[in-house]
mmCIF file of C-alpha atoms in Angstrom:
data_model
loop_
_atom_site.group_PDB
_atom_site.id
_atom_site.type_symbol
_atom_site.label_atom_id
_atom_site.label_comp_id
_atom_site.label_asym_id
_atom_site.label_seq_id
_atom_site.Cartn_x
_atom_site.Cartn_y
_atom_site.Cartn_z
ATOM 1 C CA MET A 956 -22.195 24.834 -21.402
ATOM 2 C CA SER A 957 -22.118 27.191 -18.894
ATOM 3 C CA ARG A 958 -22.634 30.573 -19.830
ATOM 4 C CA SER A 959 -19.030 31.897 -19.346
ATOM 5 C CA SER A 960 -18.015 28.890 -21.969
ATOM 6 C CA ARG A 961 -19.917 30.723 -24.585
ATOM 7 C CA THR A 962 -18.561 34.705 -24.059
ATOM 8 C CA PRO A 963 -15.706 35.494 -25.589
ATOM 9 C CA VAL A 964 -12.799 37.434 -24.019
ATOM 10 C CA ARG A 965 -12.820 41.424 -25.271
ATOM 11 C CA ILE A 966 -9.147 42.610 -24.937
ATOM 12 C CA ARG A 967 -8.894 45.860 -25.977
ATOM 13 C CA ALA A 968 -4.881 47.346 -26.663
ATOM 14 C CA ARG A 969 -4.355 50.609 -25.335
ATOM 15 C CA VAL A 970 -3.274 52.291 -27.938
ATOM 16 C CA ARG A 971 -0.629 54.804 -26.894
ATOM 17 C CA ALA A 972 0.441 56.012 -30.246
ATOM 18 C CA ALA A 973 3.399 57.234 -31.761
ATOM 19 C CA VAL A 974 1.498 59.645 -34.120
ATOM 20 C CA ALA A 975 0.545 61.248 -30.697
ATOM 21 C CA ALA A 976 4.126 61.355 -29.542
ATOM 22 C CA ALA A 977 5.125 62.980 -32.554
ATOM 23 C CA LEU A 978 2.050 65.749 -32.248
ATOM 24 C CA LEU A 979 3.080 66.812 -29.093
ATOM 25 C CA ALA A 980 6.852 67.581 -28.544
ATOM 26 C CA PRO A 981 6.589 70.715 -31.169
ATOM 27 C CA LEU A 982 2.897 71.221 -28.831
ATOM 28 C CA SER A 983 6.288 71.847 -25.914
ATOM 29 C CA ALA A 984 8.904 73.377 -27.746
ATOM 30 C CA CYS A 985 6.306 76.545 -28.891
ATOM 31 C CA SER A 986 5.061 77.085 -25.307
ATOM 32 C CA SER A 987 7.306 79.786 -24.289
ATOM 33 C CA SER A 988 4.752 82.022 -26.698
ATOM 34 C CA ALA A 989 1.490 80.384 -25.621
ATOM 35 C CA PRO A 990 -0.675 82.447 -22.931
ATOM 36 C CA PRO A 991 -0.051 81.046 -19.558
ATOM 37 C CA GLY A 992 -1.546 78.298 -18.435
ATOM 38 C CA ALA A 993 -3.723 78.315 -22.204
ATOM 39 C CA PRO A 994 -5.050 74.018 -22.378
ATOM 40 C CA VAL A 995 -2.975 71.817 -24.714
ATOM 41 C CA ALA A 996 -4.430 69.423 -27.448
ATOM 42 C CA GLU A 997 -6.240 66.512 -27.331
ATOM 43 C CA VAL A 998 -4.514 64.017 -29.969
ATOM 44 C CA THR A 999 -6.855 61.381 -31.500
ATOM 45 C CA PRO A 1000 -5.173 58.119 -33.343
ATOM 46 C CA SER A 1001 -5.374 58.147 -36.817
ATOM 47 C CA PRO A 1002 -9.394 55.350 -38.031
ATOM 48 C CA GLU A 1003 -6.168 53.366 -39.109
ATOM 49 C CA ASP A 1004 -4.029 53.347 -35.510
ATOM 50 C CA ARG A 1005 -6.843 52.586 -33.321
ATOM 51 C CA PRO A 1006 -6.587 49.545 -31.212
ATOM 52 C CA VAL A 1007 -6.982 46.395 -32.773
ATOM 53 C CA THR A 1008 -9.993 44.183 -30.555
ATOM 54 C CA VAL A 1009 -9.014 40.935 -29.876
ATOM 55 C CA SER A 1010 -11.841 38.002 -28.999
ATOM 56 C CA VAL A 1011 -10.847 34.225 -27.442
ATOM 57 C CA THR A 1012 -13.018 31.514 -26.923
ATOM 58 C CA PRO A 1013 -14.333 29.485 -24.623
ATOM 59 C CA ALA A 1014 -13.906 31.694 -22.038
ATOM 60 C CA GLY A 1015 -13.906 31.105 -18.273
ATOM 61 C CA LYS A 1016 -13.031 28.513 -14.987
ATOM 62 C CA GLN A 1017 -14.083 25.538 -14.946
ATOM 63 C CA ILE A 1018 -15.455 25.225 -17.937
ATOM 64 C CA GLN A 1019 -16.109 22.318 -19.782
ATOM 65 C CA ALA A 1020 -13.869 20.820 -21.670
ATOM 66 C CA GLY A 1021 -14.079 18.974 -24.778
ATOM 67 C CA GLU A 1022 -14.155 22.724 -28.010
ATOM 68 C CA ARG A 1023 -11.637 23.580 -30.245
ATOM 69 C CA VAL A 1024 -9.928 27.767 -29.245
ATOM 70 C CA ARG A 1025 -10.519 30.636 -31.373
ATOM 71 C CA VAL A 1026 -9.122 34.117 -31.499
ATOM 72 C CA THR A 1027 -11.323 36.073 -33.596
ATOM 73 C CA VAL A 1028 -10.006 39.979 -33.982
ATOM 74 C CA SER A 1029 -10.904 43.857 -35.405
ATOM 75 C CA GLY A 1030 -9.824 46.283 -36.960
ATOM 76 C CA GLY A 1031 -6.431 44.672 -37.205
ATOM 77 C CA SER A 1032 -4.905 40.980 -37.640
ATOM 78 C CA LEU A 1033 -3.180 38.550 -36.079
ATOM 79 C CA THR A 1034 0.525 38.194 -36.037
ATOM 80 C CA SER A 1035 0.872 35.143 -33.666
ATOM 81 C CA VAL A 1036 -1.068 33.038 -31.562
ATOM 82 C CA THR A 1037 0.438 30.809 -28.681
ATOM 83 C CA VAL A 1038 -2.088 28.521 -26.220
ATOM 84 C CA THR A 1039 0.155 26.629 -23.034
ATOM 85 C CA ASP A 1040 -1.228 24.575 -20.907
ATOM 86 C CA ALA A 1041 0.265 25.175 -16.798
ATOM 87 C CA GLU A 1042 3.325 22.616 -18.022
ATOM 88 C CA GLY A 1043 4.312 24.709 -21.280
ATOM 89 C CA ARG A 1044 2.479 22.690 -24.254
ATOM 90 C CA ARG A 1045 1.286 24.253 -26.646
ATOM 91 C CA LEU A 1046 -2.159 23.860 -28.456
ATOM 92 C CA ALA A 1047 -1.439 23.976 -32.107
ATOM 93 C CA GLY A 1048 -3.312 26.079 -34.529
ATOM 94 C CA LYS A 1049 -3.614 27.668 -38.166
ATOM 95 C CA ALA A 1050 -4.222 30.891 -39.022
ATOM 96 C CA ALA A 1051 -7.240 32.422 -41.621
ATOM 97 C CA ALA A 1052 -5.201 33.548 -45.065
ATOM 98 C CA ASP A 1053 -7.000 36.755 -44.679
ATOM 99 C CA GLY A 1054 -5.455 36.647 -40.593
ATOM 100 C CA ARG A 1055 -8.423 37.633 -39.185
ATOM 101 C CA SER A 1056 -9.271 34.593 -36.773
ATOM 102 C CA TRP A 1057 -7.149 31.241 -35.433
ATOM 103 C CA VAL A 1058 -8.288 28.035 -34.674
ATOM 104 C CA SER A 1059 -6.790 25.507 -32.861
ATOM 105 C CA ASP A 1060 -6.147 22.047 -34.263
ATOM 106 C CA ARG A 1061 -7.052 20.230 -31.112
ATOM 107 C CA LYS A 1062 -9.685 20.323 -28.618
ATOM 108 C CA SER A 1063 -9.664 21.705 -24.909
ATOM 109 C CA VAL A 1064 -8.620 18.588 -22.624
ATOM 110 C CA PRO A 1065 -10.629 18.430 -18.851
ATOM 111 C CA GLY A 1066 -8.766 19.967 -16.083
ATOM 112 C CA THR A 1067 -7.282 21.762 -17.578
ATOM 113 C CA ALA A 1068 -5.467 25.616 -16.983
ATOM 114 C CA TYR A 1069 -4.953 27.865 -20.845
ATOM 115 C CA GLU A 1070 -3.205 30.812 -20.903
ATOM 116 C CA VAL A 1071 -3.328 32.522 -24.576
ATOM 117 C CA THR A 1072 -0.723 35.118 -26.431
ATOM 118 C CA ALA A 1073 -2.209 36.887 -29.208
ATOM 119 C CA GLY A 1074 0.286 39.160 -31.155
ATOM 120 C CA THR A 1075 -1.858 41.542 -33.253
ATOM 121 C CA ARG A 1076 -1.033 44.631 -36.076
ATOM 122 C CA SER A 1077 -3.659 47.551 -36.350
ATOM 123 C CA VAL A 1078 -3.760 48.743 -39.587
ATOM 124 C CA GLY A 1079 -1.435 51.764 -39.082
ATOM 125 C CA GLY A 1080 1.098 48.509 -37.987
ATOM 126 C CA THR A 1081 1.358 49.183 -34.682
ATOM 127 C CA ALA A 1082 2.292 45.903 -33.323
ATOM 128 C CA ARG A 1083 0.470 45.098 -29.844
ATOM 129 C CA SER A 1084 0.039 41.722 -27.902
ATOM 130 C CA ALA A 1085 -2.777 40.819 -25.858
ATOM 131 C CA ARG A 1086 -3.485 37.352 -22.754
ATOM 132 C CA ALA A 1087 -6.758 35.978 -22.045
ATOM 133 C CA ALA A 1088 -6.685 32.505 -19.396
ATOM 134 C CA PHE A 1089 -9.292 29.924 -19.430
ATOM 135 C CA SER A 1090 -9.326 26.708 -17.130
ATOM 136 C CA THR A 1091 -11.119 23.369 -17.946
ATOM 137 C CA ALA A 1092 -13.365 21.067 -15.346
ATOM 138 C CA THR A 1093 -11.956 17.486 -14.960
ATOM 139 C CA ALA A 1094 -13.589 15.352 -16.104
ATOM 140 C CA GLY A 1095 -16.031 12.606 -14.351
ATOM 141 C CA LYS A 1096 -14.565 9.923 -15.312
ATOM 142 C CA VAL A 1097 -12.147 9.132 -17.615
ATOM 143 C CA ASN A 1098 -12.395 6.552 -20.458
ATOM 144 C CA LYS A 1099 -9.090 4.203 -20.978
ATOM 145 C CA VAL A 1100 -8.168 1.378 -23.975
ATOM 146 C CA ASP A 1101 -6.167 -1.627 -23.702
ATOM 147 C CA TRP A 1102 -4.825 -1.145 -26.936
ATOM 148 C CA ARG A 1103 -3.108 -3.977 -29.658
ATOM 149 C CA PRO A 1104 -0.229 -4.516 -30.689
ATOM 150 C CA GLY A 1105 2.617 -3.312 -28.848
ATOM 151 C CA THR A 1106 5.299 -0.729 -29.710
ATOM 152 C CA GLY A 1107 8.061 -1.890 -31.706
ATOM 153 C CA THR A 1108 7.265 -5.465 -32.335
ATOM 154 C CA THR A 1109 7.156 -7.371 -35.300
ATOM 155 C CA VAL A 1110 3.619 -9.151 -36.759
ATOM 156 C CA GLY A 1111 2.426 -11.842 -38.167
ATOM 157 C CA VAL A 1112 0.000 -10.846 -41.866
ATOM 158 C CA GLY A 1113 -3.114 -10.982 -40.058
ATOM 159 C CA GLN A 1114 -2.678 -8.820 -37.366
ATOM 160 C CA PRO A 1115 -5.531 -5.812 -36.739
ATOM 161 C CA ILE A 1116 -5.194 -3.064 -35.561
ATOM 162 C CA SER A 1117 -7.568 -3.367 -31.961
ATOM 163 C CA LEU A 1118 -8.549 -0.913 -29.393
ATOM 164 C CA VAL A 1119 -11.217 -2.247 -26.797
ATOM 165 C CA PHE A 1120 -12.076 0.460 -24.037
ATOM 166 C CA ASP A 1121 -12.940 0.785 -20.556
ATOM 167 C CA HIS A 1122 -16.379 2.394 -20.952
ATOM 168 C CA PRO A 1123 -18.986 2.437 -22.641
ATOM 169 C CA VAL A 1124 -18.203 4.623 -26.640
ATOM 170 C CA ARG A 1125 -21.402 5.942 -28.237
ATOM 171 C CA ASN A 1126 -19.612 9.116 -29.926
ATOM 172 C CA ARG A 1127 -18.555 6.437 -32.239
ATOM 173 C CA ALA A 1128 -17.421 8.476 -35.264
ATOM 174 C CA GLU A 1129 -16.066 11.323 -33.021
ATOM 175 C CA VAL A 1130 -13.260 8.917 -31.764
ATOM 176 C CA GLU A 1131 -13.006 7.506 -34.673
ATOM 177 C CA LYS A 1132 -12.417 11.048 -36.055
ATOM 178 C CA GLN A 1133 -9.020 10.721 -34.073
ATOM 179 C CA LEU A 1134 -7.750 7.189 -34.900
ATOM 180 C CA LYS A 1135 -5.433 7.786 -38.698
ATOM 181 C CA VAL A 1136 -3.136 4.678 -39.456
ATOM 182 C CA THR A 1137 0.129 5.860 -41.209
ATOM 183 C CA THR A 1138 2.446 2.195 -42.970
ATOM 184 C CA SER A 1139 4.798 2.638 -45.895
ATOM 185 C CA ASN A 1140 3.243 0.928 -48.501
ATOM 186 C CA ASP A 1141 -0.210 3.219 -48.933
ATOM 187 C CA THR A 1142 -2.350 -0.038 -47.269
ATOM 188 C CA GLU A 1143 -5.341 0.694 -48.310
ATOM 189 C CA GLY A 1144 -7.283 -0.249 -44.929
ATOM 190 C CA SER A 1145 -10.431 0.293 -42.223
ATOM 191 C CA TRP A 1146 -11.947 0.668 -39.127
ATOM 192 C CA GLY A 1147 -15.287 -1.124 -37.475
ATOM 193 C CA TRP A 1148 -17.512 -1.172 -34.635
ATOM 194 C CA ILE A 1149 -17.483 -4.005 -32.926
ATOM 195 C CA ARG A 1150 -18.279 -5.765 -29.978
ATOM 196 C CA ASP A 1151 -15.412 -7.562 -28.615
ATOM 197 C CA TRP A 1152 -15.981 -10.903 -26.714
ATOM 198 C CA SER A 1153 -15.512 -9.300 -22.430
ATOM 199 C CA GLY A 1154 -18.956 -7.572 -23.582
ATOM 200 C CA ARG A 1155 -17.123 -4.339 -24.312
ATOM 201 C CA ASP A 1156 -17.087 -1.503 -26.750
ATOM 202 C CA ARG A 1157 -14.314 -2.140 -29.660
ATOM 203 C CA VAL A 1158 -12.533 -0.514 -32.838
ATOM 204 C CA ASP A 1159 -10.318 -2.813 -35.556
ATOM 205 C CA TRP A 1160 -8.778 -1.521 -38.126
ATOM 206 C CA ARG A 1161 -7.196 -4.164 -40.432
ATOM 207 C CA PRO A 1162 -6.135 -4.026 -43.740
ATOM 208 C CA ARG A 1163 -8.414 -4.805 -47.084
ATOM 209 C CA THR A 1164 -6.710 -8.681 -47.431
ATOM 210 C CA TYR A 1165 -3.262 -9.440 -45.166
ATOM 211 C CA TRP A 1166 -0.423 -6.776 -45.157
ATOM 212 C CA LYS A 1167 2.376 -7.624 -47.406
ATOM 213 C CA PRO A 1168 5.184 -8.089 -45.036
ATOM 214 C CA GLY A 1169 7.701 -5.832 -44.402
ATOM 215 C CA THR A 1170 4.827 -2.868 -44.186
ATOM 216 C CA GLU A 1171 5.729 -0.959 -41.651
ATOM 217 C CA VAL A 1172 2.590 1.222 -39.105
ATOM 218 C CA ARG A 1173 2.477 4.306 -37.074
ATOM 219 C CA VAL A 1174 -1.203 4.134 -35.250
ATOM 220 C CA ASN A 1175 -1.941 8.040 -34.197
ATOM 221 C CA ALA A 1176 -5.122 7.644 -31.838
ATOM 222 C CA GLU A 1177 -5.155 11.711 -30.651
ATOM 223 C CA LEU A 1178 -8.376 11.390 -28.493
ATOM 224 C CA ASN A 1179 -7.210 13.471 -25.266
ATOM 225 C CA GLY A 1180 -10.341 16.092 -25.057
ATOM 226 C CA THR A 1181 -12.552 13.284 -26.325
ATOM 227 C CA ASP A 1182 -15.856 12.863 -24.884
ATOM 228 C CA SER A 1183 -17.197 8.834 -25.858
ATOM 229 C CA GLY A 1184 -21.193 10.620 -25.140
ATOM 230 C CA ALA A 1185 -23.292 8.966 -22.579
ATOM 231 C CA ASP A 1186 -21.799 6.927 -19.556
ATOM 232 C CA GLY A 1187 -18.605 6.759 -20.964
ATOM 233 C CA GLY A 1188 -16.673 9.726 -20.075
ATOM 234 C CA TRP A 1189 -13.306 11.761 -21.174
ATOM 235 C CA PHE A 1190 -9.893 10.738 -22.905
ATOM 236 C CA ALA A 1191 -7.578 12.232 -21.608
ATOM 237 C CA ARG A 1192 -4.281 11.134 -22.587
ATOM 238 C CA ASP A 1193 -3.169 9.763 -26.562
ATOM 239 C CA TYR A 1194 -2.017 6.888 -27.807
ATOM 240 C CA THR A 1195 0.707 5.811 -29.888
ATOM 241 C CA THR A 1196 2.405 2.353 -31.584
ATOM 242 C CA ALA A 1197 4.137 1.055 -34.285
ATOM 243 C CA PHE A 1198 5.147 -2.112 -35.326
ATOM 244 C CA THR A 1199 6.318 -3.646 -38.746
ATOM 245 C CA VAL A 1200 4.638 -7.128 -39.925
ATOM 246 C CA GLY A 1201 6.987 -10.148 -40.812
ATOM 247 C CA ASP A 1202 7.924 -12.740 -42.996
ATOM 248 C CA ARG A 1203 4.068 -13.670 -44.951
ATOM 249 C CA GLN A 1204 3.617 -16.934 -42.837
ATOM 250 C CA ILE A 1205 -0.142 -18.551 -43.020
ATOM 251 C CA VAL A 1206 -1.136 -21.836 -40.995
ATOM 252 C CA GLU A 1207 -3.349 -24.552 -42.331
ATOM 253 C CA VAL A 1208 -5.930 -26.796 -41.012
ATOM 254 C CA ASP A 1209 -8.187 -29.047 -42.301
ATOM 255 C CA LEU A 1210 -10.031 -30.554 -39.932
ATOM 256 C CA ASP A 1211 -11.107 -33.213 -42.066
ATOM 257 C CA ARG A 1212 -7.527 -34.559 -42.928
ATOM 258 C CA HIS A 1213 -6.244 -34.275 -39.353
ATOM 259 C CA ARG A 1214 -3.332 -31.925 -40.175
ATOM 260 C CA LEU A 1215 -2.151 -28.512 -39.740
ATOM 261 C CA SER A 1216 0.567 -27.183 -42.594
ATOM 262 C CA LEU A 1217 2.616 -24.710 -41.303
ATOM 263 C CA VAL A 1218 3.029 -22.570 -45.147
ATOM 264 C CA ARG A 1219 5.886 -19.622 -45.684
ATOM 265 C CA ASP A 1220 5.969 -17.101 -48.160
ATOM 266 C CA GLY A 1221 3.626 -19.516 -50.286
ATOM 267 C CA ARG A 1222 5.858 -22.543 -49.257
ATOM 268 C CA THR A 1223 5.155 -25.414 -46.911
ATOM 269 C CA VAL A 1224 7.686 -25.792 -45.062
ATOM 270 C CA ARG A 1225 6.393 -28.474 -42.752
ATOM 271 C CA ARG A 1226 2.424 -30.359 -42.485
ATOM 272 C CA ILE A 1227 1.641 -31.843 -38.977
ATOM 273 C CA PRO A 1228 -0.529 -34.000 -37.604
ATOM 274 C CA VAL A 1229 -3.200 -33.723 -35.782
ATOM 275 C CA SER A 1230 -6.622 -33.496 -33.353
ATOM 276 C CA GLY A 1231 -9.638 -31.060 -33.992
ATOM 277 C CA GLY A 1232 -12.847 -31.376 -31.522
ATOM 278 C CA THR A 1233 -15.101 -34.465 -31.111
ATOM 279 C CA PRO A 1234 -17.246 -33.880 -33.474
ATOM 280 C CA GLY A 1235 -20.898 -33.373 -32.900
ATOM 281 C CA GLY A 1236 -21.886 -31.403 -29.652
ATOM 282 C CA ASP A 1237 -19.530 -27.884 -27.959
ATOM 283 C CA LYS A 1238 -16.762 -29.881 -28.374
ATOM 284 C CA ARG A 1239 -16.772 -28.451 -31.781
ATOM 285 C CA SER A 1240 -13.678 -26.283 -33.647
ATOM 286 C CA TRP A 1241 -13.961 -23.531 -34.734
ATOM 287 C CA ARG A 1242 -13.734 -22.544 -38.681
ATOM 288 C CA GLY A 1243 -12.257 -19.703 -40.293
ATOM 289 C CA THR A 1244 -9.762 -17.601 -39.670
ATOM 290 C CA ALA A 1245 -8.664 -17.123 -35.848
ATOM 291 C CA VAL A 1246 -5.258 -14.818 -35.617
ATOM 292 C CA LEU A 1247 -2.676 -15.918 -33.565
ATOM 293 C CA MET A 1248 -3.224 -14.219 -30.475
ATOM 294 C CA SER A 1249 -1.031 -15.031 -27.964
ATOM 295 C CA LYS A 1250 1.830 -17.559 -27.415
ATOM 296 C CA GLU A 1251 1.268 -18.504 -23.596
ATOM 297 C CA GLY A 1252 3.157 -21.620 -22.961
ATOM 298 C CA THR A 1253 2.735 -23.946 -20.265
ATOM 299 C CA ILE A 1254 -0.954 -23.393 -18.585
ATOM 300 C CA ASN A 1255 -3.440 -24.612 -16.869
ATOM 301 C CA MET A 1256 -7.019 -25.472 -19.121
ATOM 302 C CA ASN A 1257 -9.709 -26.349 -17.275
ATOM 303 C CA SER A 1258 -13.028 -27.270 -18.526
ATOM 304 C CA GLU A 1259 -15.241 -24.678 -16.359
ATOM 305 C CA THR A 1260 -13.879 -21.464 -18.210
ATOM 306 C CA VAL A 1261 -15.283 -22.734 -20.933
ATOM 307 C CA GLY A 1262 -18.460 -24.096 -20.357
ATOM 308 C CA LEU A 1263 -17.369 -27.471 -20.428
ATOM 309 C CA ALA A 1264 -18.401 -29.441 -17.561
ATOM 310 C CA ASP A 1265 -15.736 -31.134 -15.161
ATOM 311 C CA ALA A 1266 -14.231 -32.978 -18.435
ATOM 312 C CA TYR A 1267 -10.351 -31.503 -18.434
ATOM 313 C CA ASP A 1268 -8.497 -30.058 -15.793
ATOM 314 C CA LYS A 1269 -4.813 -30.287 -16.822
ATOM 315 C CA MET A 1270 -1.653 -28.524 -17.448
ATOM 316 C CA VAL A 1271 -0.755 -27.978 -21.704
ATOM 317 C CA ASP A 1272 2.611 -27.133 -22.833
ATOM 318 C CA HIS A 1273 3.256 -24.953 -26.389
ATOM 319 C CA SER A 1274 -0.531 -22.947 -25.494
ATOM 320 C CA MET A 1275 -0.917 -21.221 -28.587
ATOM 321 C CA ARG A 1276 -4.147 -19.138 -28.449
ATOM 322 C CA LEU A 1277 -6.428 -18.550 -31.482
ATOM 323 C CA THR A 1278 -10.450 -17.197 -29.486
ATOM 324 C CA TRP A 1279 -10.922 -15.781 -26.293
ATOM 325 C CA SER A 1280 -13.557 -18.372 -26.457
ATOM 326 C CA GLY A 1281 -10.586 -20.706 -25.189
ATOM 327 C CA MET A 1282 -9.524 -22.302 -28.959
ATOM 328 C CA TYR A 1283 -5.427 -23.029 -28.449
ATOM 329 C CA ALA A 1284 -3.794 -25.168 -30.771
ATOM 330 C CA HIS A 1285 -0.994 -26.944 -28.066
ATOM 331 C CA ALA A 1286 0.554 -30.202 -27.275
ATOM 332 C CA ALA A 1287 -1.316 -32.692 -26.150
ATOM 333 C CA PRO A 1288 0.389 -36.088 -25.966
ATOM 334 C CA TRP A 1289 -2.175 -37.286 -23.414
ATOM 335 C CA ASN A 1290 -5.087 -37.822 -26.682
ATOM 336 C CA ALA A 1291 -1.534 -39.434 -28.470
ATOM 337 C CA ARG A 1292 -4.038 -42.566 -30.698
ATOM 338 C CA TYR A 1293 -5.756 -39.592 -33.229
ATOM 339 C CA ILE A 1294 -3.408 -37.220 -33.879
ATOM 340 C CA GLY A 1295 -3.502 -37.579 -37.329
ATOM 341 C CA ARG A 1296 -6.600 -39.586 -37.122
ATOM 342 C CA ALA A 1297 -9.456 -38.271 -35.719
ATOM 343 C CA ASN A 1298 -10.966 -35.804 -34.235
ATOM 344 C CA ARG A 1299 -10.954 -35.715 -30.273
ATOM 345 C CA SER A 1300 -10.626 -33.641 -28.274
ATOM 346 C CA SER A 1301 -12.369 -30.808 -26.340
ATOM 347 C CA GLY A 1302 -12.633 -28.228 -29.202
ATOM 348 C CA CYS A 1303 -8.415 -27.228 -29.580
ATOM 349 C CA ILE A 1304 -6.035 -27.732 -31.740
ATOM 350 C CA GLY A 1305 -3.716 -30.562 -30.381
ATOM 351 C CA MET A 1306 -0.711 -32.425 -32.042
ATOM 352 C CA SER A 1307 2.547 -34.941 -30.522
ATOM 353 C CA ASP A 1308 4.972 -32.984 -28.145
ATOM 354 C CA ALA A 1309 7.297 -32.660 -30.766
ATOM 355 C CA ASP A 1310 5.847 -30.961 -33.397
ATOM 356 C CA ALA A 1311 4.290 -28.516 -30.615
ATOM 357 C CA ALA A 1312 7.007 -27.471 -29.797
ATOM 358 C CA TRP A 1313 9.313 -27.067 -33.285
ATOM 359 C CA PHE A 1314 5.327 -24.960 -34.364
ATOM 360 C CA TYR A 1315 5.726 -23.020 -31.248
ATOM 361 C CA GLY A 1316 8.979 -21.611 -32.103
ATOM 362 C CA GLN A 1317 8.212 -20.692 -35.891
ATOM 363 C CA VAL A 1318 5.141 -18.677 -35.228
ATOM 364 C CA ARG A 1319 4.727 -15.315 -34.249
ATOM 365 C CA LEU A 1320 1.852 -13.111 -33.090
ATOM 366 C CA GLY A 1321 -0.854 -11.965 -35.408
ATOM 367 C CA ASP A 1322 -0.054 -15.512 -37.974
ATOM 368 C CA PRO A 1323 -3.591 -16.512 -39.258
ATOM 369 C CA PHE A 1324 -4.379 -20.104 -39.384
ATOM 370 C CA GLU A 1325 -6.769 -20.787 -42.443
ATOM 371 C CA ILE A 1326 -9.509 -23.714 -40.409
ATOM 372 C CA THR A 1327 -11.828 -25.790 -42.369
ATOM 373 C CA GLY A 1328 -13.674 -28.743 -41.309
ATOM 374 C CA LYS A 1329 -17.224 -30.633 -42.252
ATOM 375 C CA ASP A 1330 -18.410 -30.626 -39.294
ATOM 376 C CA THR A 1331 -17.140 -27.371 -36.209
ATOM 377 C CA LYS A 1332 -18.891 -25.052 -34.497
ATOM 378 C CA GLY A 1333 -19.360 -21.761 -37.154
ATOM 379 C CA VAL A 1334 -16.952 -19.270 -37.366
ATOM 380 C CA VAL A 1335 -15.570 -17.233 -35.579
ATOM 381 C CA ALA A 1336 -16.337 -14.227 -35.084
ATOM 382 C CA PRO A 1337 -15.269 -11.273 -35.236
ATOM 383 C CA GLY A 1338 -14.924 -9.998 -31.435
ATOM 384 C CA ASN A 1339 -13.795 -13.674 -30.292
ATOM 385 C CA GLY A 1340 -10.559 -12.543 -30.896
ATOM 386 C CA PHE A 1341 -9.448 -11.153 -34.143
ATOM 387 C CA GLY A 1342 -12.033 -12.841 -36.518
ATOM 388 C CA ALA A 1343 -12.439 -9.327 -38.547
ATOM 389 C CA TRP A 1344 -10.595 -11.700 -41.681
ATOM 390 C CA ASN A 1345 -14.489 -13.164 -41.712
ATOM 391 C CA LEU A 1346 -16.189 -10.690 -43.216
ATOM 392 C CA SER A 1347 -15.925 -9.602 -46.851
ATOM 393 C CA TRP A 1348 -14.527 -6.459 -47.320
ATOM 394 C CA THR A 1349 -17.476 -4.990 -47.844
ATOM 395 C CA GLU A 1350 -18.790 -6.405 -44.498
ATOM 396 C CA TRP A 1351 -16.021 -4.937 -42.513
ATOM 397 C CA GLN A 1352 -16.367 -1.604 -44.293
ATOM 398 C CA GLU A 1353 -20.216 -1.023 -43.146
ATOM 399 C CA MET A 1354 -18.694 -1.253 -39.515
ATOM 400 C CA SER A 1355 -17.323 1.486 -39.689
ATOM 401 C CA ALA A 1356 -18.720 5.127 -37.415
ATOM 402 C CA LEU A 1357 -17.995 6.812 -40.500
ATOM 403 C CA ARG A 1358 -19.445 5.232 -43.781
#
């Protein structure tokens, strides 16, 4: 930080004391009896009415962002503090109980000019105001966030709140402090830092157990003015989202029995024959809890994109993504002779056209798929889609930067 950012701006409010005016009036009235040219005595303000000294930090031009604005006074008290940027937006803050200092709630943000107006009152009761200004340098690199779920959505009981960052986040604790989750029923939950399948830094918030249906959730990420740390850059905006949790729907996938069950509010709605990944190799399915990430309809699936050479290249209907690594639930009419009988897919959970069409219309994003089976290629990792449910609550809490 430059020297100028450490040096407070000192503003001495010039006092033209009312008491001085009161004393000068009688002297003027008696001037006819005074000798011509006689000196007039100067009036010194009383100690109680001397100027109030106001100090503001940070100070200067093009200083580094990321500091809270602080206003302090001596010789009196603050009656008000207003901090605004060039567009008139206010930086809120709180005054100390003794009225001698004020600190902003938020930090200064990059590339912004601020004006500070401080109202003061001297010990003798004289009110004055003082002004100061400073500006912050623009950010050399800006970090941005990819956010899920979207605002106004209704999600399943397994849906986490997930933030994926464009650039590395080294100051994880500082960033996590700015993330606030508010729920309509005080749901217990925790943030956890993981590596996304894309290789980027990511932080998810999941409840201790599945969400309670009907829960209303609001997330405020007050990141503007927060430094990501080395190689990460600054955040230059805040993020907010609000969503609602829908019915309790759990999809139970038993690969050994080759069937899928849709369980809604504890009642099995329908059982569907399926065929999972082929045993004994890379075509096996994942097990554990996966969460429905997206409903993608009819898409082209190419085995080369998931490291299976030229095993397949076809258009697939009613596609529902479960992992970033390419596991879906979808229609698989070409595999009809194995559906309900054996696992012979390339890793996905396949079903008939009719069953897939019905199932596609029933599930929603955030519904958990609880997958069991003896011959699988492992448990879905936290960053491979939304695999946080495969960690115990204690393990998940340990992944918070604030633990």
